[in-house]
Short mmCIF file of C-alpha atoms in Angstrom, two decimals:
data_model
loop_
_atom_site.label_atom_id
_atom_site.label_comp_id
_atom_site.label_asym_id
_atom_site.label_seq_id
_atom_site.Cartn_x
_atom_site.Cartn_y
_atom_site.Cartn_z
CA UNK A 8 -25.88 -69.43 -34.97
CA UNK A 9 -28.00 -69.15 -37.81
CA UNK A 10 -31.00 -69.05 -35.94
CA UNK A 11 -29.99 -65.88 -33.51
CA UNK A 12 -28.89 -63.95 -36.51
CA UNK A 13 -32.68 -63.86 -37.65
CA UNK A 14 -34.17 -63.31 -34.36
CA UNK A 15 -36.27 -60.01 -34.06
CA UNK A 16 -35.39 -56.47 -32.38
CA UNK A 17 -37.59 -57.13 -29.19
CA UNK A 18 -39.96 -54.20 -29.26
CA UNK A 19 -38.86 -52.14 -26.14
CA UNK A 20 -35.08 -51.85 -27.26
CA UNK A 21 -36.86 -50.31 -30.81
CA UNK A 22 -38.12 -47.74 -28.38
CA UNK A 23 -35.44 -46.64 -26.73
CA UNK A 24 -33.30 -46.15 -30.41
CA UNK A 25 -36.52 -43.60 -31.42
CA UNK A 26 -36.74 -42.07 -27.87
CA UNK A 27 -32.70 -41.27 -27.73
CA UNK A 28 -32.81 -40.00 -31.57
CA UNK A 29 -36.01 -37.30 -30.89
CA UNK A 30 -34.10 -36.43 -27.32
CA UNK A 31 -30.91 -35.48 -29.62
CA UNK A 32 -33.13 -33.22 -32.15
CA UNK A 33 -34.81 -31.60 -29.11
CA UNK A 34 -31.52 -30.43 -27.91
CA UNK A 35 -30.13 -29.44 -31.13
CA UNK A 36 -33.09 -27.47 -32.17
CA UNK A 37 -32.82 -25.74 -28.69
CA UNK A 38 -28.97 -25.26 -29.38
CA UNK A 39 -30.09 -23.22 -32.66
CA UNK A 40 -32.57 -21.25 -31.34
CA UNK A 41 -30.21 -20.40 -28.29
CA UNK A 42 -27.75 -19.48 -30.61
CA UNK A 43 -30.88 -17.09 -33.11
CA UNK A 44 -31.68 -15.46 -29.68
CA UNK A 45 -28.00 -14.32 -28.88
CA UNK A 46 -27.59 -13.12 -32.20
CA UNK A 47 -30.47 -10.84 -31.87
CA UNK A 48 -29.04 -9.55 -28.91
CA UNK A 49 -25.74 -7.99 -30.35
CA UNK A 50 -25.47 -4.26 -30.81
CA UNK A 51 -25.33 -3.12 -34.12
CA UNK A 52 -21.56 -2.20 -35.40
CA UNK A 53 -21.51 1.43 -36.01
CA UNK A 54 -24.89 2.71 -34.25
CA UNK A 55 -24.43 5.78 -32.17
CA UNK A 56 -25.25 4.38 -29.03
CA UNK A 57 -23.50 0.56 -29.52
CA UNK A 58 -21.24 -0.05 -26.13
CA UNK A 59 -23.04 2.55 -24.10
CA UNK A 60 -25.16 1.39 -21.09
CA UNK A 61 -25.60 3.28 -18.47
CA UNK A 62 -25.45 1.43 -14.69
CA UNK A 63 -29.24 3.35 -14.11
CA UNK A 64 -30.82 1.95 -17.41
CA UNK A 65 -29.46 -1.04 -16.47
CA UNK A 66 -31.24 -1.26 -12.60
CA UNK A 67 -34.70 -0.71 -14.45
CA UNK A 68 -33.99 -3.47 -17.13
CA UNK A 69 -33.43 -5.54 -13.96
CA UNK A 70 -36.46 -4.54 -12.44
CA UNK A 71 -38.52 -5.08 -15.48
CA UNK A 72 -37.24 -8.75 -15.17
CA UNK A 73 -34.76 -8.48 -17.53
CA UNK A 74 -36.37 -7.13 -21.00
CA UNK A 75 -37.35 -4.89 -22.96
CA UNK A 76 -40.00 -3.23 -25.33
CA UNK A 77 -39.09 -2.43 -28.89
CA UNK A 78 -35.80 -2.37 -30.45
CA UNK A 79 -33.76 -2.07 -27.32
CA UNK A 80 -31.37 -4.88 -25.76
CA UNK A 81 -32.52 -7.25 -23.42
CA UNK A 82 -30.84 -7.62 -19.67
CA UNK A 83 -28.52 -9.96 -21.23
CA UNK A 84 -26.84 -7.91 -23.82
CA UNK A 85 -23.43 -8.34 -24.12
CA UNK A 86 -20.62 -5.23 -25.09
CA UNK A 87 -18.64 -6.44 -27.46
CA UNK A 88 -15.23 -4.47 -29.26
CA UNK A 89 -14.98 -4.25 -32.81
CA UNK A 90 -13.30 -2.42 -34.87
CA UNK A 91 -16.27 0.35 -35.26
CA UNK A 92 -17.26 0.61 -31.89
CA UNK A 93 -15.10 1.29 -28.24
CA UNK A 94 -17.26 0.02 -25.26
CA UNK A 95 -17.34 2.23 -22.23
CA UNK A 96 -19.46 1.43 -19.43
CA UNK A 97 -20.58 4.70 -17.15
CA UNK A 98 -20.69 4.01 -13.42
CA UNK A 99 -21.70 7.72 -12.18
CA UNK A 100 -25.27 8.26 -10.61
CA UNK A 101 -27.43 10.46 -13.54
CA UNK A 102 -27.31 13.56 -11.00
CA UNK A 103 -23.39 13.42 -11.68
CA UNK A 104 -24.13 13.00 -15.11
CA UNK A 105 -26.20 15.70 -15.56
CA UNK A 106 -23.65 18.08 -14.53
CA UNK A 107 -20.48 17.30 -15.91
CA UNK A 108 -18.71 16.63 -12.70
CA UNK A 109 -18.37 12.62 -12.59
CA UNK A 110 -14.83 11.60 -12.69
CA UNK A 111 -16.29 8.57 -15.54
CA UNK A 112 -18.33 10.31 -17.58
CA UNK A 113 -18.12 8.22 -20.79
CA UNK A 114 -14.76 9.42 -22.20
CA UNK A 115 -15.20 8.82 -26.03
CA UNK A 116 -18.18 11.09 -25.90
CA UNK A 117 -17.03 14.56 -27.70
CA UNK A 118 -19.93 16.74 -26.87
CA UNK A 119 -18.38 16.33 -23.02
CA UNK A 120 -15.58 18.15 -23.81
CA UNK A 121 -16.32 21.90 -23.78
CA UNK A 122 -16.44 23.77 -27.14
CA UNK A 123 -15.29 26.56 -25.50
CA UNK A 124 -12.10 24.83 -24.06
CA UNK A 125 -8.21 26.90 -25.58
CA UNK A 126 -6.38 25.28 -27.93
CA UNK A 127 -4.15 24.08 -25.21
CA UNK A 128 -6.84 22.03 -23.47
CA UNK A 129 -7.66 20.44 -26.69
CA UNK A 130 -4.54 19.71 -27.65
CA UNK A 131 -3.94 18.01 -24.39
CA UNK A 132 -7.48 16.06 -24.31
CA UNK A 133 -6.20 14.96 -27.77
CA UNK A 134 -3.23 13.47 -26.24
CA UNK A 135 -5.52 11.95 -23.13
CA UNK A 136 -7.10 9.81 -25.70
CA UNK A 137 -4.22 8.81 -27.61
CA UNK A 138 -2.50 7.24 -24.70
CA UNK A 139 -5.80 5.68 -23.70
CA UNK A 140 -6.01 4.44 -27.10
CA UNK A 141 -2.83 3.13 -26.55
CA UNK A 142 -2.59 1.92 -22.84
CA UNK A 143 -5.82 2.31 -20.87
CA UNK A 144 -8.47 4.44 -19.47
CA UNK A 145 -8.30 3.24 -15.92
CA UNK A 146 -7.28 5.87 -13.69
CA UNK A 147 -7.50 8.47 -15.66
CA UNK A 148 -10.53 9.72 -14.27
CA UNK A 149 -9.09 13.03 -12.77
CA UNK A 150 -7.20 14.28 -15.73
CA UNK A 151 -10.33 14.32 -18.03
CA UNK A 152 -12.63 15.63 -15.64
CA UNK A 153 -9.59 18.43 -15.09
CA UNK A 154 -9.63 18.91 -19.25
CA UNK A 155 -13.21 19.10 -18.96
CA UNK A 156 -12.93 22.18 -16.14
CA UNK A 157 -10.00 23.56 -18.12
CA UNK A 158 -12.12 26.64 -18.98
CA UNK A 159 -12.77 27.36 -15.03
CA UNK A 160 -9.38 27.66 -14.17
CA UNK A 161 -9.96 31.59 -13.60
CA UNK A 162 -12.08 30.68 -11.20
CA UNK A 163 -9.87 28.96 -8.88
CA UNK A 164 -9.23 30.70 -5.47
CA UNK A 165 -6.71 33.81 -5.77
CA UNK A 166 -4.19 31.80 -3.93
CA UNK A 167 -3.89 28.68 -6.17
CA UNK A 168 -4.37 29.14 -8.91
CA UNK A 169 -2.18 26.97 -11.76
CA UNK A 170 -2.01 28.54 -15.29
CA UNK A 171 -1.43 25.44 -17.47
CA UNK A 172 -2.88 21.75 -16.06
CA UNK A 173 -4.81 21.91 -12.57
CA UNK A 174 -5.60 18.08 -11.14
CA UNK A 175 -8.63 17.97 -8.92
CA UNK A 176 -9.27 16.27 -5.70
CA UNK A 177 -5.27 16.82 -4.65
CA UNK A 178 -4.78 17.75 -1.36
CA UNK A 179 -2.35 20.57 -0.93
CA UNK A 180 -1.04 23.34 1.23
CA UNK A 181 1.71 25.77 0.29
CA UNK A 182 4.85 24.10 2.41
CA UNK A 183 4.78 19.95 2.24
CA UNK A 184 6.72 18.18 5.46
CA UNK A 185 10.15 16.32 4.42
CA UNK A 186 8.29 13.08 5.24
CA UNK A 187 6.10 13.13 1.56
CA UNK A 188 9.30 12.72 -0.20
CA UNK A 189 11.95 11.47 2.41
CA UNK A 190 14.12 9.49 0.35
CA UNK A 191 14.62 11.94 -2.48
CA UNK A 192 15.18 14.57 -0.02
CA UNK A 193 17.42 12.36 2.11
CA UNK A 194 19.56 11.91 -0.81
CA UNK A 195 19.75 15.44 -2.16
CA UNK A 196 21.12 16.52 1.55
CA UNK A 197 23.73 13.63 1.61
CA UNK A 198 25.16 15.18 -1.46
CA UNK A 199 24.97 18.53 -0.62
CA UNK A 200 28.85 19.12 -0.52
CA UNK A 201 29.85 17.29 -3.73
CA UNK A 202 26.69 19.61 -4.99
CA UNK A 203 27.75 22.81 -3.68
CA UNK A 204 31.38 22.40 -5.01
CA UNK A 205 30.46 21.60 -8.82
CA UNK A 206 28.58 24.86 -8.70
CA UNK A 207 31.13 27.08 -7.58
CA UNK A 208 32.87 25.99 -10.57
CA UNK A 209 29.90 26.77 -12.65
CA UNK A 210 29.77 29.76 -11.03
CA UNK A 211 33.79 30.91 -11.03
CA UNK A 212 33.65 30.33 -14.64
CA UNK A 213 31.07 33.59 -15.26
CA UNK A 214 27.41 34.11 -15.84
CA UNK A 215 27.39 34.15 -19.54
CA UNK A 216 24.51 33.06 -21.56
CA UNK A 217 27.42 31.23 -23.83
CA UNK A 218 28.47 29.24 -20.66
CA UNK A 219 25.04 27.50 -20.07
CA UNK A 220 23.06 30.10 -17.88
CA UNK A 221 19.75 31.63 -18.73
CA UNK A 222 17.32 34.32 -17.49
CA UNK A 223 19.66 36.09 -16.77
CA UNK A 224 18.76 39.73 -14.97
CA UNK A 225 20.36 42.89 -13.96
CA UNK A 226 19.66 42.19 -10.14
CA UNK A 227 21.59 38.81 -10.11
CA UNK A 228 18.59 36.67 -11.40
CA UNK A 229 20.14 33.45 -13.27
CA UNK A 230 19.46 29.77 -13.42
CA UNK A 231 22.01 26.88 -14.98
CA UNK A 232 19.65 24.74 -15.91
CA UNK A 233 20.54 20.43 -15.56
CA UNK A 234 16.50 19.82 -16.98
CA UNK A 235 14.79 22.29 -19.27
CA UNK A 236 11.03 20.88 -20.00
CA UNK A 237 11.70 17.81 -19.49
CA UNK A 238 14.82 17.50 -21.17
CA UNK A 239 18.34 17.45 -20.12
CA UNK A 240 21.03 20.35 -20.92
CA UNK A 241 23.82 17.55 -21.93
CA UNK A 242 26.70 20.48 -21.89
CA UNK A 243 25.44 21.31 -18.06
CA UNK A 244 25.29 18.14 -16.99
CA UNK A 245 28.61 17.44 -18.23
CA UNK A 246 29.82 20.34 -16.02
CA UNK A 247 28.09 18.51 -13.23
CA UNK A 248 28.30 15.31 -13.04
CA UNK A 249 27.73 14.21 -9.97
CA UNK A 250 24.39 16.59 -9.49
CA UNK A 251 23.62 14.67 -12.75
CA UNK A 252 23.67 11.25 -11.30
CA UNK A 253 21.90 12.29 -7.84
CA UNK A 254 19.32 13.73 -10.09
CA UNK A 255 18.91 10.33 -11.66
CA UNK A 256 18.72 8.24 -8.70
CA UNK A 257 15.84 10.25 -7.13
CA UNK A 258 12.45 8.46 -7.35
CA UNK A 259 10.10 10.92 -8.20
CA UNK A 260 12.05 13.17 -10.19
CA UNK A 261 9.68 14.85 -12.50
CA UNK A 262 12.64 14.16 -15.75
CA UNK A 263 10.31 12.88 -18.81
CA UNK A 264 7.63 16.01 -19.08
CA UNK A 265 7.89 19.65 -19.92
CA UNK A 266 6.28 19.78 -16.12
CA UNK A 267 9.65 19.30 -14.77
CA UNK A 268 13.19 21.42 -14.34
CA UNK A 269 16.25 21.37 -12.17
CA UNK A 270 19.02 23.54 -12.02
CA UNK A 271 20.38 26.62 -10.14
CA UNK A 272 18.34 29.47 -9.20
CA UNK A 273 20.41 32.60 -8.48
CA UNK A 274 19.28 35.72 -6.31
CA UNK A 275 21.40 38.49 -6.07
CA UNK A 276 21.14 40.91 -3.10
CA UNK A 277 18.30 43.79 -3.33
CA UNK A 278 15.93 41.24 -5.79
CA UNK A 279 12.38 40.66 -5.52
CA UNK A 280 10.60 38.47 -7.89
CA UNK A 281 6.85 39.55 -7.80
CA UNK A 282 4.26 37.43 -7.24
CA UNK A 283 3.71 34.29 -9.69
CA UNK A 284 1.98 30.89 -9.84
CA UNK A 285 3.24 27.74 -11.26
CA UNK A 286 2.00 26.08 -13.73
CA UNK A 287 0.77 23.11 -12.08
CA UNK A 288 -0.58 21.45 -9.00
CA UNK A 289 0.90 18.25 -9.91
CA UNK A 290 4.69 19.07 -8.74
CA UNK A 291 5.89 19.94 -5.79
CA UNK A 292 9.54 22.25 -5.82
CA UNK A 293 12.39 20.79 -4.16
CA UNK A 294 14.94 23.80 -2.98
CA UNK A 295 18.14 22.40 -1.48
CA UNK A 296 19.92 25.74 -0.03
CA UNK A 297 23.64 26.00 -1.14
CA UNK A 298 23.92 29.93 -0.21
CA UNK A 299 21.57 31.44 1.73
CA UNK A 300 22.59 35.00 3.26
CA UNK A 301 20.32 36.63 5.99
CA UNK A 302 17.28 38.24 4.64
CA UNK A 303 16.49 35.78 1.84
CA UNK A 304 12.74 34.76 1.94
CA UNK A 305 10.17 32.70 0.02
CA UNK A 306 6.09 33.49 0.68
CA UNK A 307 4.10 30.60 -0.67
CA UNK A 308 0.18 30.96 -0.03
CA UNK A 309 0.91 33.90 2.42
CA UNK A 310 3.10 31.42 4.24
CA UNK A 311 6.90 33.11 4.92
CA UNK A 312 9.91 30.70 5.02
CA UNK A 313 13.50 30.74 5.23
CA UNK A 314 16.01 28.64 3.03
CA UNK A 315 19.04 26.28 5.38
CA UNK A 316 22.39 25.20 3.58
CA UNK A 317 22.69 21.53 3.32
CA UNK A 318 18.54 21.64 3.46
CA UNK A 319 15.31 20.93 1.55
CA UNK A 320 12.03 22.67 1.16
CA UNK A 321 8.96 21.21 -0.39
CA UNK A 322 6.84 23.92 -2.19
CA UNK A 323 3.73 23.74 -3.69
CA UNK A 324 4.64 26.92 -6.49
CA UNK A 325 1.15 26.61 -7.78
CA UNK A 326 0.04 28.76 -4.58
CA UNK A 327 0.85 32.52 -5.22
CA UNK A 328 4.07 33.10 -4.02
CA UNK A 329 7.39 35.62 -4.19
CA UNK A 330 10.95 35.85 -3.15
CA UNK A 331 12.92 38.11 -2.06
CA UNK A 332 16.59 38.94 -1.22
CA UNK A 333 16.95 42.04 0.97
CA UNK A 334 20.63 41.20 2.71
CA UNK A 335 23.66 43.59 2.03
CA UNK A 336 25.36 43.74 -1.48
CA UNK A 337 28.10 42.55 -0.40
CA UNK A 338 25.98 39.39 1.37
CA UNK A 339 26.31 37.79 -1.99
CA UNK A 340 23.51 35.99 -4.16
CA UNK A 341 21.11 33.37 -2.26
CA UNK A 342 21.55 29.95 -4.32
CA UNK A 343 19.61 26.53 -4.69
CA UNK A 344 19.17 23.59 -6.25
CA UNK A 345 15.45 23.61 -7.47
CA UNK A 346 14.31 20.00 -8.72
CA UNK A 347 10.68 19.06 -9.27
CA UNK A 348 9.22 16.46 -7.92
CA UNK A 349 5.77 14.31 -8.46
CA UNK A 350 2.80 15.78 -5.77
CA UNK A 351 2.72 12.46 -3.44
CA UNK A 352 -1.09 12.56 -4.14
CA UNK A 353 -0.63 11.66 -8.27
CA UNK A 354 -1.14 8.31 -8.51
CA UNK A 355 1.61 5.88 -11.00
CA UNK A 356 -1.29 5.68 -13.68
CA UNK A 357 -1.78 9.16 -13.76
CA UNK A 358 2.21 10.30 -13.99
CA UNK A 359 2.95 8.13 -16.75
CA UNK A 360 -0.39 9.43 -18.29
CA UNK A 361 1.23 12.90 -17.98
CA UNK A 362 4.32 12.18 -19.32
CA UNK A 363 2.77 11.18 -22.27
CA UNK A 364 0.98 14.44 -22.15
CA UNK A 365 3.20 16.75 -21.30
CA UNK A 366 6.18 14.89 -23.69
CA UNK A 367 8.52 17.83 -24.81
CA UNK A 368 8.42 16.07 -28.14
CA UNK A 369 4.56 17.14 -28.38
#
């Protein structure tokens, strides 16, 4: 036993132990230098232009073969958040970029936003980035190119022409078929009678200002407003309960934004309301008829149409557009239950954007 204990290394397993131990440094020493060349490659917290790369700088990097000369990044750069920087990554051709009209135009940039812009547009481009901040910039690509065009909106087309919030890129016309909101008008027509008979208490009560109803006129003009803004009138709705809960169980009920209303629009006989737009393209109006004498007629984009009892119209109020009563005085006032509804073209991202928006509490 003795005897194997002193026997020698045999010279070949010696070189393996030295060939294994050099292979390890190699790798470790490539590790490290790996690890020095990533490094390098970070953007610096805090410099202007940390997080921005544009898809068109990045095809010539590419081309290049992946570098490049100075103090720029290489091809494999990586965007990383911090707490100095927020990463946005363009994908709009330079043409688009050069004139403003890409829908992602880098979003944190400032000098995007016109200087020009009213203190309404502002104020609501502040609250675009908050709820990014908060949620998420995807999707929101229409409603800050529309804050960006805010200042054009006198140069919309004389017969749509929103005064508040315009959304680009939504199809419209001034009458909507009953098929872009079926359901919700499906259910406002099934409850047409219970509807009809808690306003004629409303109604029998008076048309007092200290009874719920507002804008009030001398030619019959009143509303009893359920919504206000975006907020409910909790003595109304009392009166009306079950308008209250068919209001709730609509699906696109505009009820969390100072975009949206409902309540009862009175006409009296001989009225005209001149011609008006709404403020948005975003809503469309819902009028279920409850009284509506011969002679009553709404024009919406040039378009006339007639109001049915027990049935909806879709309107699109941001076209130019007037009503008129011209039945007998003793035809008595036309009546409807106006409710606003989302435009079937917003998309889920961009209502819940807007209600943050638009919150009556901003």
């Amino acid at each position: 036993m003795d005897s194997m204990n002193t026997l020698a290394v045999p010279p070949y397993v010696e070189l393996g132990v030295h060939s294994l131990s050099g292979l390890l440094w190699t790798l470790l020493l490539l590790f490290l230098w790996h690890c020095y060349r990533m490094g390098s490659d970070l953007p610096i917290p805090g410099h202007a232009h940390a997080g921005k790369l544009k898809s068109g700088s990045r095809r010539s990097i590419m081309s290049r073969g992946g570098s490049c000369d100075g103090t720029k990044c290489s091809a494999r750069s990586k965007l990383l958040r911090s707490d100095q920087i927020t990463p946005f990554i363009s994908m709009e051709t330079e043409e688009d970029e050069e004139h403003g009209q890409g829908y992602l135009t880098p979003v944190m940039c400032h000098a995007l936003f016109p200087a020009q812009a009213s203190a309404e547009a502002k104020k609501l481009y502040a609250a675009l980035q908050e709820y990014a901040k908060r949620y998420s910039w995807v999707g929101m690509g229409r409603i800050h190119k529309s804050l960006r065009e805010q200042v054009h909106l006198n140069d919309h087309s004389a017969i749509q022409k929103p005064h508040l919030f315009f959304l680009p890129d939504v199809p419209s016309v001034p009458f909507f078929p009953r098929d872009a909101h079926r359901h919700d008008i499906e259910v406002l027509e099934a409850n047409y009678s219970v509807i009809l008979a808690e306003f004629k208490a409303v109604y029998q009560r008076g048309i007092d200002s200290k009874l719920g109803w507002t804008c009030v006129g001398p030619k019959g003009q009143a509303v009893f407003s359920l919504y206000s803004a975006g907020v409910s009138v909790a003595g109304n709705c009392r009166s009306c309960p079950c308008t209250y809960r068919t209001l709730l169980s609509l699906r696109t009920f505009i009820s969390s934004n100072s975009l949206g209303s409902a309540g009862f629009w009175l006409l009296g006989p001989g009225a005209t309301l001149g011609s008006s737009y709404g403020p948005t393209n975003t809503r469309l109006r819902c009028h279920l008829g409850l009284q509506t004498p011969s002679l009553c007629e709404l024009v919406v984009g040039g378009e006339p149409q007639c109001w049915s009892e027990g049935h909806c119209l879709l309107v699109d109020d941001s076209f130019l557009h007037t009503v008129s009563h011209k039945g007998s005085p003793d035809s008595g006032p036309r009546v409807i239950l106006s409710v606003d509804l989302w435009h079937p073209n917003v998309a889920a991202a961009e209502r819940q954007a807007l209600d943050f928006m638009f919150s009556p509490d901003l």
